[in-house]
């Protein structure tokens, strides 16, 4: 069996620099994340009226759903409100998505006033402050800030 060993000091410490020197990466950002929803109208109202997202695309997709793509203000990553066939069991679960804001306490207050349901008030940790909330479909998200 042929074993290949790499001398550790030969590896670049800055992988980003190494990738740019070799022609860059093929993937350069996340285009959108998909949030599974049961009721697209209710979810669209929640994301636009309560969270302040804007509609990029809202068009027919198939006989059952529309393709709804939203923009988060000041962000490049988009959100789609769409449930792929066979993924209905994901509706109402933990999403793994963390939305970032400047001030969690202030944003928590503003979103709570708009009717967004949080699991608890913001909590401060050594790595930052966060609060968990649910959307209109029961999906769970985290609101966080890198400091404060």
PDB file of N, CA and C in Angstrom, residues 32-91:
ATOM      1  N   UNK A  32     -28.914  31.293  -1.715  1.00  0.00           N
ATOM      2  CA  UNK A  32     -30.124  31.352  -0.905  1.00  0.00           C
ATOM      3  C   UNK A  32     -30.201  30.147   0.022  1.00  0.00           C
ATOM      4  N   UNK A  33     -30.998  30.301   1.055  1.00  0.00           N
ATOM      5  CA  UNK A  33     -31.323  29.200   1.949  1.00  0.00           C
ATOM      6  C   UNK A  33     -32.829  28.997   1.831  1.00  0.00           C
ATOM      7  N   UNK A  34     -33.248  27.761   1.896  1.00  0.00           N
ATOM      8  CA  UNK A  34     -34.657  27.445   1.736  1.00  0.00           C
ATOM      9  C   UNK A  34     -35.288  27.153   3.086  1.00  0.00           C
ATOM     10  N   UNK A  35     -36.385  27.824   3.349  1.00  0.00           N
ATOM     11  CA  UNK A  35     -37.130  27.618   4.585  1.00  0.00           C
ATOM     12  C   UNK A  35     -38.414  26.898   4.209  1.00  0.00           C
ATOM     13  N   UNK A  36     -38.608  25.687   4.743  1.00  0.00           N
ATOM     14  CA  UNK A  36     -39.816  24.935   4.404  1.00  0.00           C
ATOM     15  C   UNK A  36     -41.050  25.546   5.093  1.00  0.00           C
ATOM     16  N   UNK A  37     -42.105  25.717   4.331  1.00  0.00           N
ATOM     17  CA  UNK A  37     -43.327  26.328   4.870  1.00  0.00           C
ATOM     18  C   UNK A  37     -44.553  25.529   4.441  1.00  0.00           C
ATOM     19  N   UNK A  38     -45.576  25.562   5.288  1.00  0.00           N
ATOM     20  CA  UNK A  38     -46.826  24.874   4.970  1.00  0.00           C
ATOM     21  C   UNK A  38     -47.775  25.811   4.212  1.00  0.00           C
ATOM     22  N   UNK A  39     -47.791  27.081   4.606  1.00  0.00           N
ATOM     23  CA  UNK A  39     -48.691  28.063   4.017  1.00  0.00           C
ATOM     24  C   UNK A  39     -47.840  29.228   3.485  1.00  0.00           C
ATOM     25  N   UNK A  40     -47.654  29.275   2.180  1.00  0.00           N
ATOM     26  CA  UNK A  40     -46.761  30.280   1.594  1.00  0.00           C
ATOM     27  C   UNK A  40     -47.268  31.715   1.794  1.00  0.00           C
ATOM     28  N   UNK A  41     -48.568  31.931   1.745  1.00  0.00           N
ATOM     29  CA  UNK A  41     -49.094  33.283   1.952  1.00  0.00           C
ATOM     30  C   UNK A  41     -48.830  33.732   3.381  1.00  0.00           C
ATOM     31  N   UNK A  42     -49.134  32.890   4.333  1.00  0.00           N
ATOM     32  CA  UNK A  42     -48.906  33.235   5.745  1.00  0.00           C
ATOM     33  C   UNK A  42     -47.422  33.489   5.994  1.00  0.00           C
ATOM     34  N   UNK A  43     -46.569  32.639   5.444  1.00  0.00           N
ATOM     35  CA  UNK A  43     -45.122  32.803   5.625  1.00  0.00           C
ATOM     36  C   UNK A  43     -44.631  34.081   4.951  1.00  0.00           C
ATOM     37  N   UNK A  44     -45.132  34.372   3.744  1.00  0.00           N
ATOM     38  CA  UNK A  44     -44.726  35.590   3.050  1.00  0.00           C
ATOM     39  C   UNK A  44     -45.110  36.826   3.856  1.00  0.00           C
ATOM     40  N   UNK A  45     -46.309  36.828   4.419  1.00  0.00           N
ATOM     41  CA  UNK A  45     -46.738  37.943   5.266  1.00  0.00           C
ATOM     42  C   UNK A  45     -45.804  38.088   6.471  1.00  0.00           C
ATOM     43  N   UNK A  46     -45.442  36.979   7.101  1.00  0.00           N
ATOM     44  CA  UNK A  46     -44.551  37.018   8.266  1.00  0.00           C
ATOM     45  C   UNK A  46     -43.197  37.616   7.894  1.00  0.00           C
ATOM     46  N   UNK A  47     -42.584  37.108   6.839  1.00  0.00           N
ATOM     47  CA  UNK A  47     -41.231  37.535   6.490  1.00  0.00           C
ATOM     48  C   UNK A  47     -41.172  38.971   5.964  1.00  0.00           C
ATOM     49  N   UNK A  48     -42.216  39.417   5.291  1.00  0.00           N
ATOM     50  CA  UNK A  48     -42.193  40.790   4.775  1.00  0.00           C
ATOM     51  C   UNK A  48     -42.704  41.794   5.822  1.00  0.00           C
ATOM     52  N   UNK A  49     -43.784  41.480   6.512  1.00  0.00           N
ATOM     53  CA  UNK A  49     -44.383  42.430   7.448  1.00  0.00           C
ATOM     54  C   UNK A  49     -43.696  42.446   8.812  1.00  0.00           C
ATOM     55  N   UNK A  50     -43.291  41.298   9.303  1.00  0.00           N
ATOM     56  CA  UNK A  50     -42.688  41.248  10.642  1.00  0.00           C
ATOM     57  C   UNK A  50     -41.167  41.358  10.619  1.00  0.00           C
ATOM     58  N   UNK A  51     -40.511  40.695   9.652  1.00  0.00           N
ATOM     59  CA  UNK A  51     -39.049  40.738   9.599  1.00  0.00           C
ATOM     60  C   UNK A  51     -38.517  41.803   8.646  1.00  0.00           C
ATOM     61  N   UNK A  52     -39.356  42.323   7.757  1.00  0.00           N
ATOM     62  CA  UNK A  52     -38.932  43.397   6.869  1.00  0.00           C
ATOM     63  C   UNK A  52     -38.162  42.953   5.638  1.00  0.00           C
ATOM     64  N   UNK A  53     -38.272  41.679   5.257  1.00  0.00           N
ATOM     65  CA  UNK A  53     -37.614  41.207   4.043  1.00  0.00           C
ATOM     66  C   UNK A  53     -38.389  41.731   2.835  1.00  0.00           C
ATOM     67  N   UNK A  54     -37.722  41.808   1.680  1.00  0.00           N
ATOM     68  CA  UNK A  54     -38.390  42.275   0.469  1.00  0.00           C
ATOM     69  C   UNK A  54     -38.488  41.151  -0.557  1.00  0.00           C
ATOM     70  N   UNK A  55     -39.513  41.214  -1.372  1.00  0.00           N
ATOM     71  CA  UNK A  55     -39.759  40.180  -2.376  1.00  0.00           C
ATOM     72  C   UNK A  55     -38.869  40.414  -3.592  1.00  0.00           C
ATOM     73  N   UNK A  56     -38.113  39.392  -3.974  1.00  0.00           N
ATOM     74  CA  UNK A  56     -37.308  39.424  -5.194  1.00  0.00           C
ATOM     75  C   UNK A  56     -38.083  38.726  -6.312  1.00  0.00           C
ATOM     76  N   UNK A  57     -38.620  37.559  -5.995  1.00  0.00           N
ATOM     77  CA  UNK A  57     -39.369  36.766  -6.965  1.00  0.00           C
ATOM     78  C   UNK A  57     -40.547  36.107  -6.263  1.00  0.00           C
ATOM     79  N   UNK A  58     -41.711  36.154  -6.896  1.00  0.00           N
ATOM     80  CA  UNK A  58     -42.896  35.427  -6.433  1.00  0.00           C
ATOM     81  C   UNK A  58     -43.620  35.005  -7.699  1.00  0.00           C
ATOM     82  N   UNK A  59     -43.390  33.749  -8.105  1.00  0.00           N
ATOM     83  CA  UNK A  59     -43.955  33.279  -9.361  1.00  0.00           C
ATOM     84  C   UNK A  59     -44.385  31.823  -9.231  1.00  0.00           C
ATOM     85  N   UNK A  60     -45.276  31.375 -10.120  1.00  0.00           N
ATOM     86  CA  UNK A  60     -45.699  29.973 -10.069  1.00  0.00           C
ATOM     87  C   UNK A  60     -44.503  29.038 -10.249  1.00  0.00           C
ATOM     88  N   UNK A  61     -44.536  27.923  -9.519  1.00  0.00           N
ATOM     89  CA  UNK A  61     -43.472  26.925  -9.651  1.00  0.00           C
ATOM     90  C   UNK A  61     -44.055  25.633 -10.194  1.00  0.00           C
ATOM     91  N   UNK A  62     -45.074  25.157  -9.551  1.00  0.00           N
ATOM     92  CA  UNK A  62     -45.803  23.978 -10.015  1.00  0.00           C
ATOM     93  C   UNK A  62     -47.257  24.162  -9.591  1.00  0.00           C
ATOM     94  N   UNK A  63     -48.065  23.175  -9.735  1.00  0.00           N
ATOM     95  CA  UNK A  63     -49.473  23.304  -9.368  1.00  0.00           C
ATOM     96  C   UNK A  63     -49.718  23.456  -7.883  1.00  0.00           C
ATOM     97  N   UNK A  64     -48.707  23.172  -7.061  1.00  0.00           N
ATOM     98  CA  UNK A  64     -48.885  23.198  -5.611  1.00  0.00           C
ATOM     99  C   UNK A  64     -48.240  24.398  -4.926  1.00  0.00           C
ATOM    100  N   UNK A  65     -47.145  24.901  -5.470  1.00  0.00           N
ATOM    101  CA  UNK A  65     -46.390  25.960  -4.800  1.00  0.00           C
ATOM    102  C   UNK A  65     -45.954  27.045  -5.766  1.00  0.00           C
ATOM    103  N   UNK A  66     -45.541  28.174  -5.150  1.00  0.00           N
ATOM    104  CA  UNK A  66     -44.912  29.254  -5.892  1.00  0.00           C
ATOM    105  C   UNK A  66     -43.430  29.255  -5.514  1.00  0.00           C
ATOM    106  N   UNK A  67     -42.603  29.872  -6.355  1.00  0.00           N
ATOM    107  CA  UNK A  67     -41.205  30.089  -6.012  1.00  0.00           C
ATOM    108  C   UNK A  67     -41.132  31.499  -5.433  1.00  0.00           C
ATOM    109  N   UNK A  68     -40.901  31.581  -4.130  1.00  0.00           N
ATOM    110  CA  UNK A  68     -40.844  32.871  -3.441  1.00  0.00           C
ATOM    111  C   UNK A  68     -39.425  33.071  -2.937  1.00  0.00           C
ATOM    112  N   UNK A  69     -38.790  34.116  -3.447  1.00  0.00           N
ATOM    113  CA  UNK A  69     -37.414  34.427  -3.064  1.00  0.00           C
ATOM    114  C   UNK A  69     -37.397  35.827  -2.454  1.00  0.00           C
ATOM    115  N   UNK A  70     -36.807  35.940  -1.262  1.00  0.00           N
ATOM    116  CA  UNK A  70     -36.792  37.194  -0.515  1.00  0.00           C
ATOM    117  C   UNK A  70     -35.371  37.681  -0.288  1.00  0.00           C
ATOM    118  N   UNK A  71     -35.239  38.979  -0.124  1.00  0.00           N
ATOM    119  CA  UNK A  71     -33.944  39.589   0.180  1.00  0.00           C
ATOM    120  C   UNK A  71     -33.988  40.109   1.621  1.00  0.00           C
ATOM    121  N   UNK A  72     -32.922  39.819   2.329  1.00  0.00           N
ATOM    122  CA  UNK A  72     -32.729  40.382   3.658  1.00  0.00           C
ATOM    123  C   UNK A  72     -32.066  41.737   3.432  1.00  0.00           C
ATOM    124  N   UNK A  73     -32.617  42.820   3.992  1.00  0.00           N
ATOM    125  CA  UNK A  73     -31.991  44.124   3.771  1.00  0.00           C
ATOM    126  C   UNK A  73     -30.492  44.104   4.095  1.00  0.00           C
ATOM    127  N   UNK A  74     -29.690  44.668   3.216  1.00  0.00           N
ATOM    128  CA  UNK A  74     -28.237  44.792   3.354  1.00  0.00           C
ATOM    129  C   UNK A  74     -27.487  43.454   3.302  1.00  0.00           C
ATOM    130  N   UNK A  75     -28.123  42.402   2.810  1.00  0.00           N
ATOM    131  CA  UNK A  75     -27.457  41.092   2.736  1.00  0.00           C
ATOM    132  C   UNK A  75     -27.501  40.566   1.301  1.00  0.00           C
ATOM    133  N   UNK A  76     -26.521  39.743   0.966  1.00  0.00           N
ATOM    134  CA  UNK A  76     -26.502  39.130  -0.362  1.00  0.00           C
ATOM    135  C   UNK A  76     -27.258  37.802  -0.380  1.00  0.00           C
ATOM    136  N   UNK A  77     -27.210  37.069   0.718  1.00  0.00           N
ATOM    137  CA  UNK A  77     -27.894  35.783   0.781  1.00  0.00           C
ATOM    138  C   UNK A  77     -29.401  36.006   0.786  1.00  0.00           C
ATOM    139  N   UNK A  78     -30.091  35.215  -0.009  1.00  0.00           N
ATOM    140  CA  UNK A  78     -31.545  35.320  -0.097  1.00  0.00           C
ATOM    141  C   UNK A  78     -32.203  34.159   0.629  1.00  0.00           C
ATOM    142  N   UNK A  79     -33.491  34.302   0.870  1.00  0.00           N
ATOM    143  CA  UNK A  79     -34.286  33.289   1.549  1.00  0.00           C
ATOM    144  C   UNK A  79     -35.398  32.867   0.600  1.00  0.00           C
ATOM    145  N   UNK A  80     -35.606  31.562   0.458  1.00  0.00           N
ATOM    146  CA  UNK A  80     -36.746  31.089  -0.326  1.00  0.00           C
ATOM    147  C   UNK A  80     -37.750  30.435   0.625  1.00  0.00           C
ATOM    148  N   UNK A  81     -39.012  30.674   0.360  1.00  0.00           N
ATOM    149  CA  UNK A  81     -40.101  30.072   1.137  1.00  0.00           C
ATOM    150  C   UNK A  81     -40.695  28.984   0.252  1.00  0.00           C
ATOM    151  N   UNK A  82     -40.179  27.805   0.414  1.00  0.00           N
ATOM    152  CA  UNK A  82     -40.490  26.720  -0.515  1.00  0.00           C
ATOM    153  C   UNK A  82     -40.210  25.400   0.188  1.00  0.00           C
ATOM    154  N   UNK A  83     -41.050  24.416  -0.038  1.00  0.00           N
ATOM    155  CA  UNK A  83     -40.844  23.096   0.553  1.00  0.00           C
ATOM    156  C   UNK A  83     -40.670  22.072  -0.559  1.00  0.00           C
ATOM    157  N   UNK A  84     -39.439  21.563  -0.730  1.00  0.00           N
ATOM    158  CA  UNK A  84     -39.233  20.526  -1.743  1.00  0.00           C
ATOM    159  C   UNK A  84     -40.100  19.301  -1.438  1.00  0.00           C
ATOM    160  N   UNK A  85     -40.575  18.668  -2.492  1.00  0.00           N
ATOM    161  CA  UNK A  85     -41.403  17.473  -2.325  1.00  0.00           C
ATOM    162  C   UNK A  85     -40.672  16.447  -1.471  1.00  0.00           C
ATOM    163  N   UNK A  86     -41.378  15.887  -0.515  1.00  0.00           N
ATOM    164  CA  UNK A  86     -40.800  14.888   0.380  1.00  0.00           C
ATOM    165  C   UNK A  86     -40.123  15.483   1.608  1.00  0.00           C
ATOM    166  N   UNK A  87     -40.077  16.820   1.696  1.00  0.00           N
ATOM    167  CA  UNK A  87     -39.412  17.495   2.826  1.00  0.00           C
ATOM    168  C   UNK A  87     -40.407  18.174   3.766  1.00  0.00           C
ATOM    169  N   UNK A  88     -41.664  17.805   3.665  1.00  0.00           N
ATOM    170  CA  UNK A  88     -42.690  18.426   4.494  1.00  0.00           C
ATOM    171  C   UNK A  88     -42.442  18.210   5.990  1.00  0.00           C
ATOM    172  N   UNK A  89     -41.767  17.142   6.345  1.00  0.00           N
ATOM    173  CA  UNK A  89     -41.449  16.861   7.745  1.00  0.00           C
ATOM    174  C   UNK A  89     -40.489  17.869   8.362  1.00  0.00           C
ATOM    175  N   UNK A  90     -39.824  18.661   7.544  1.00  0.00           N
ATOM    176  CA  UNK A  90     -38.893  19.679   8.050  1.00  0.00           C
ATOM    177  C   UNK A  90     -39.615  20.937   8.530  1.00  0.00           C
ATOM    178  N   UNK A  91     -40.876  21.107   8.116  1.00  0.00           N
ATOM    179  CA  UNK A  91     -41.634  22.296   8.511  1.00  0.00           C
ATOM    180  C   UNK A  91     -41.813  22.279  10.026  1.00  0.00           C
TER     181      UNK A  91
END
